[in-house]
Short mmCIF file of C-alpha atoms in Angstrom, two decimals:
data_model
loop_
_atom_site.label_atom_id
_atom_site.label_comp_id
_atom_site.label_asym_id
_atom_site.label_seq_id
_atom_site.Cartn_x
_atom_site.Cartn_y
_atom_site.Cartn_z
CA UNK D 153 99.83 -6.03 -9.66
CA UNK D 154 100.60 -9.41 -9.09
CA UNK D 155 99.85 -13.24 -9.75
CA UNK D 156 98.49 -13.76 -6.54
CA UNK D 157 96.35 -10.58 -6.81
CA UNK D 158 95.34 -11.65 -10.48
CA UNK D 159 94.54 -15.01 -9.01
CA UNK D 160 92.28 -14.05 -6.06
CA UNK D 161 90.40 -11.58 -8.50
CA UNK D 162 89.69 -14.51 -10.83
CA UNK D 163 88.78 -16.81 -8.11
CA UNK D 164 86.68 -13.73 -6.82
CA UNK D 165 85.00 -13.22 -9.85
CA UNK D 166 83.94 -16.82 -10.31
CA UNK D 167 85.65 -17.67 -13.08
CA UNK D 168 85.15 -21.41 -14.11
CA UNK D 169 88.66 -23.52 -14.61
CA UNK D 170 89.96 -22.13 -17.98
CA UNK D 171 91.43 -24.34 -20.90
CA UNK D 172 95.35 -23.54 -23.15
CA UNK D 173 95.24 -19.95 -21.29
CA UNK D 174 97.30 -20.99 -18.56
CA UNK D 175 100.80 -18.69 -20.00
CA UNK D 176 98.27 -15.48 -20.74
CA UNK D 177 96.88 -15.77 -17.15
CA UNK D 178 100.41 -15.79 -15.67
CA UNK D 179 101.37 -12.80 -18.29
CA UNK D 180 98.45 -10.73 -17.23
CA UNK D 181 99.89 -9.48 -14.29
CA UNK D 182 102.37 -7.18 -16.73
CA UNK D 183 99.40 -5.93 -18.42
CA UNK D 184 96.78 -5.05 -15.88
CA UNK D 185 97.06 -1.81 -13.95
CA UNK D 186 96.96 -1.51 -10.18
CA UNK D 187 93.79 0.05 -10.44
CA UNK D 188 91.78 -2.41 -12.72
CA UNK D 189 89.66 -4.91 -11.30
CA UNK D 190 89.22 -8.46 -13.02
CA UNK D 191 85.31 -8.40 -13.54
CA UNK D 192 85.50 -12.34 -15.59
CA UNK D 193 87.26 -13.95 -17.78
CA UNK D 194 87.30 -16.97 -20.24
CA UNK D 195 88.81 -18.77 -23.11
CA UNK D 196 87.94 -18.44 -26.49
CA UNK D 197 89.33 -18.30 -30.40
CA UNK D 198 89.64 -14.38 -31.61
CA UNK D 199 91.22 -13.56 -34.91
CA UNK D 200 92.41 -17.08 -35.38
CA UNK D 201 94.02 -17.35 -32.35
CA UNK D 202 93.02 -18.85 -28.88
CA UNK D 203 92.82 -15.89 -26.35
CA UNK D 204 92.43 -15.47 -22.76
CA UNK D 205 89.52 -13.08 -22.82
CA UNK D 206 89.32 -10.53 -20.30
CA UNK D 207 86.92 -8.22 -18.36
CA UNK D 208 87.69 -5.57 -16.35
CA UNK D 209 86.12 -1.77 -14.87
CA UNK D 210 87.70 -0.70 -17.83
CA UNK D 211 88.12 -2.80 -20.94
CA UNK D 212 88.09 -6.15 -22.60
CA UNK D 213 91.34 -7.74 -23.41
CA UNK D 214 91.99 -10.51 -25.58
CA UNK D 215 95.24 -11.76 -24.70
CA UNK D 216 97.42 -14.39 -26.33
CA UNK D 217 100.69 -15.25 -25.36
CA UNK D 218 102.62 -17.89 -28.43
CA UNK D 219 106.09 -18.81 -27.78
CA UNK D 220 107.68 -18.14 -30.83
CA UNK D 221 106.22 -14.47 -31.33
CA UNK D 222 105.33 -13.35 -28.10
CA UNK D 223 102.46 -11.85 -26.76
CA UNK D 224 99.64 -10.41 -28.95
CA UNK D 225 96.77 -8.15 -27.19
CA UNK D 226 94.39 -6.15 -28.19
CA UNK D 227 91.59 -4.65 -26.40
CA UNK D 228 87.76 -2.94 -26.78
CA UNK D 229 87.64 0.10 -23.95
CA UNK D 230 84.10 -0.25 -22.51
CA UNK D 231 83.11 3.44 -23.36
CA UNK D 232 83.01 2.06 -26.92
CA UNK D 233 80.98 -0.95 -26.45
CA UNK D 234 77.91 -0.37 -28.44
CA UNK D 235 76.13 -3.91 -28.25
CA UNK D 236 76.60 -7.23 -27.01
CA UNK D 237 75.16 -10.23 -28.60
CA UNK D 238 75.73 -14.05 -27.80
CA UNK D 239 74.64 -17.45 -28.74
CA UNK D 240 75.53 -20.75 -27.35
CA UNK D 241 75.89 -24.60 -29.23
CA UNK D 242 75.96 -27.81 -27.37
CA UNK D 243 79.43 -27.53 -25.93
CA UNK D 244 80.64 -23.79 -27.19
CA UNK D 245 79.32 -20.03 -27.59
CA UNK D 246 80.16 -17.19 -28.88
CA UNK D 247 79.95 -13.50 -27.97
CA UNK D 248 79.82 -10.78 -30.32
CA UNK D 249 81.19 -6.61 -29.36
CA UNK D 250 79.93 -3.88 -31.49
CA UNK D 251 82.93 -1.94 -30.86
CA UNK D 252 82.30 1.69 -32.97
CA UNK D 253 81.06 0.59 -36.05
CA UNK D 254 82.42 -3.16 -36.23
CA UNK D 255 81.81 -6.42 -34.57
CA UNK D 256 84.63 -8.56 -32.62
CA UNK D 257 83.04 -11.93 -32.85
CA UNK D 258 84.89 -14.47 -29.81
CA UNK D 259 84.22 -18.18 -30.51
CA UNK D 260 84.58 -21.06 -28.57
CA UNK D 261 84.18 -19.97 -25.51
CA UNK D 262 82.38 -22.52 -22.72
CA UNK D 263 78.95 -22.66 -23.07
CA UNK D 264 79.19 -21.93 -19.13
CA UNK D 265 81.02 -18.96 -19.52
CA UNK D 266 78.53 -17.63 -22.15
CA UNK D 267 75.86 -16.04 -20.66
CA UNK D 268 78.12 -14.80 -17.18
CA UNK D 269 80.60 -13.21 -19.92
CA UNK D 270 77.98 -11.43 -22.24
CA UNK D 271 76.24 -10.07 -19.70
CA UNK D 272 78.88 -9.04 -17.13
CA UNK D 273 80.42 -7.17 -20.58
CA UNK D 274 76.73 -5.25 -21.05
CA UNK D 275 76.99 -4.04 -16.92
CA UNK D 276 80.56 -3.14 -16.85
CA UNK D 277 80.20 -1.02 -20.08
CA UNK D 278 76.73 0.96 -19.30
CA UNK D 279 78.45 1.38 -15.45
CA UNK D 280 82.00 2.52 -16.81
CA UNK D 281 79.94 5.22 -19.19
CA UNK D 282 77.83 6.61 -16.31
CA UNK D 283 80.85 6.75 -14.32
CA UNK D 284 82.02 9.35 -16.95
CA UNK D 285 79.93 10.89 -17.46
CA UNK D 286 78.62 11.55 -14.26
CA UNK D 287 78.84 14.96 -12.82
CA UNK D 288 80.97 14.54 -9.89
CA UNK D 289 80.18 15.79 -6.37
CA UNK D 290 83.21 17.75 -5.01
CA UNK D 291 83.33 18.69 -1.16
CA UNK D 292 82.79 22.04 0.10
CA UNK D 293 80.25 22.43 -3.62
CA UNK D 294 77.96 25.07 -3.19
CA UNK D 295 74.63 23.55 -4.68
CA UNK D 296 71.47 23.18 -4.42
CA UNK D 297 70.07 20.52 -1.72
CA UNK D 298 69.11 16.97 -4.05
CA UNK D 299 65.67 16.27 -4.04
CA UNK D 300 64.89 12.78 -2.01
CA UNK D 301 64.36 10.87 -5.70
CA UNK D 302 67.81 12.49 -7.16
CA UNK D 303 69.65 10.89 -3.31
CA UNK D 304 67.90 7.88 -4.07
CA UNK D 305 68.36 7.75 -7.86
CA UNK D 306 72.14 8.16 -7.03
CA UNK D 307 72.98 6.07 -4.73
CA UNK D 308 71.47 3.27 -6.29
CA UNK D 309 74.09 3.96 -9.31
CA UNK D 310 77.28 3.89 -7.08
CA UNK D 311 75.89 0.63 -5.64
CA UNK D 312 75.81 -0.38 -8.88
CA UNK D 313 79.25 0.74 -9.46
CA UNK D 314 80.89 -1.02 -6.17
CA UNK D 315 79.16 -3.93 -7.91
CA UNK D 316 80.66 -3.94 -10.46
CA UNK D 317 83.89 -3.16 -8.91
CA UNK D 318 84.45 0.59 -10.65
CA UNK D 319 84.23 1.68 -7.04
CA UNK D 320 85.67 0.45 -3.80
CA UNK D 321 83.23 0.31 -0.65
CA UNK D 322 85.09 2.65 0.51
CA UNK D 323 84.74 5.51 -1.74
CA UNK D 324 80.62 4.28 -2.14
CA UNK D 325 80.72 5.27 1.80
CA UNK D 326 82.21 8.47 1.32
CA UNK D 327 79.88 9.36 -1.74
CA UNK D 328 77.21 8.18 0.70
CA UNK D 329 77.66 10.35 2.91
CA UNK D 330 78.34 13.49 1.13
CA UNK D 331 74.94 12.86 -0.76
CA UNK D 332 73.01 12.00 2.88
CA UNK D 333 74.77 15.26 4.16
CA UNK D 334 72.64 17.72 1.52
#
């Protein structure tokens, strides 16, 4: 991946200007896979330190990049995202991750950014989890025909995946039509 790729996402994504995350955004393009989609991002203060917080089909990042000791990430994967809570103030918010059996609280993050953040975290999770734990459709499968409700019921969850960006149109077309084909 790229800057220009990491760029576009964030523009795609609608992610407002950002403020003293400027070095982490042009770092992130060592840390993001080719496969991993940039669902939002914002800045914020995490363990002390002011992070360029990061949402993608897979995980949230918190990324800080100092110039004396380097870079510093850490990340919650989405599968272990157990609750989302947030709360805004006149200017800031926070956002807090039940990750297991602990809370990562984020402060200072835009009271914009707020809302969009918490609850793009509480899709991405609940879609990343059905996406494994989904029993996946392999072609040629002998199985039973799906019943109409089971197509529908379906389909409407890989929409909600290409949403969300787990899924390219692509391969929501393909999954389309294998289901249509029963």
């Amino acid at each position: 991946m790229n800057l220009l790729t990491v760029q576009t996402q964030l523009m795609q994504a609608g992610v407002p200007k950002m403020f003293g995350t400027r070095k982490e955004v042009n770092y992130l393009p060592q840390l993001l896979s080719d496969d991993e989609v940039i669902q939002y991002a914002a800045s914020g203060m995490y363990d002390g330190n002011t992070v360029l917080i990061v949402l993608t089909q897979k995980r949230i990042m918190f990324v800080d990049k100092g110039m004396i000791y380097g870079v510093q990430t850490s990340e919650i994967p989405l599968d272990m995202v157990n609750g989302v809570s947030d709360k805004c103030g006149v200017l800031l918010g926070e956002i807090s991750v039940m990750n297991g059996v602990s809370w990562a609280h984020i402060k200072n993050i835009p009271k914009i950014a707020v809302p969009v953040l918490s609850d793009k975290i509480k899709r991405a999770s609940e879609a990343y989890k059905q996406s494994l734990y989904r029993p996946q459709i392999e072609v040629g499968q002998s199985s039973q025909p799906l019943s109409q409700n089971l197509i529908a019921d379906e389909l409407i969850k890989l929409k909600s995946l290409v949403d969300n960006g787990v899924l390219t149109e692509e391969e929501f077309q393909a999954q389309k039509t294998k289901l249509l084909s029963q």
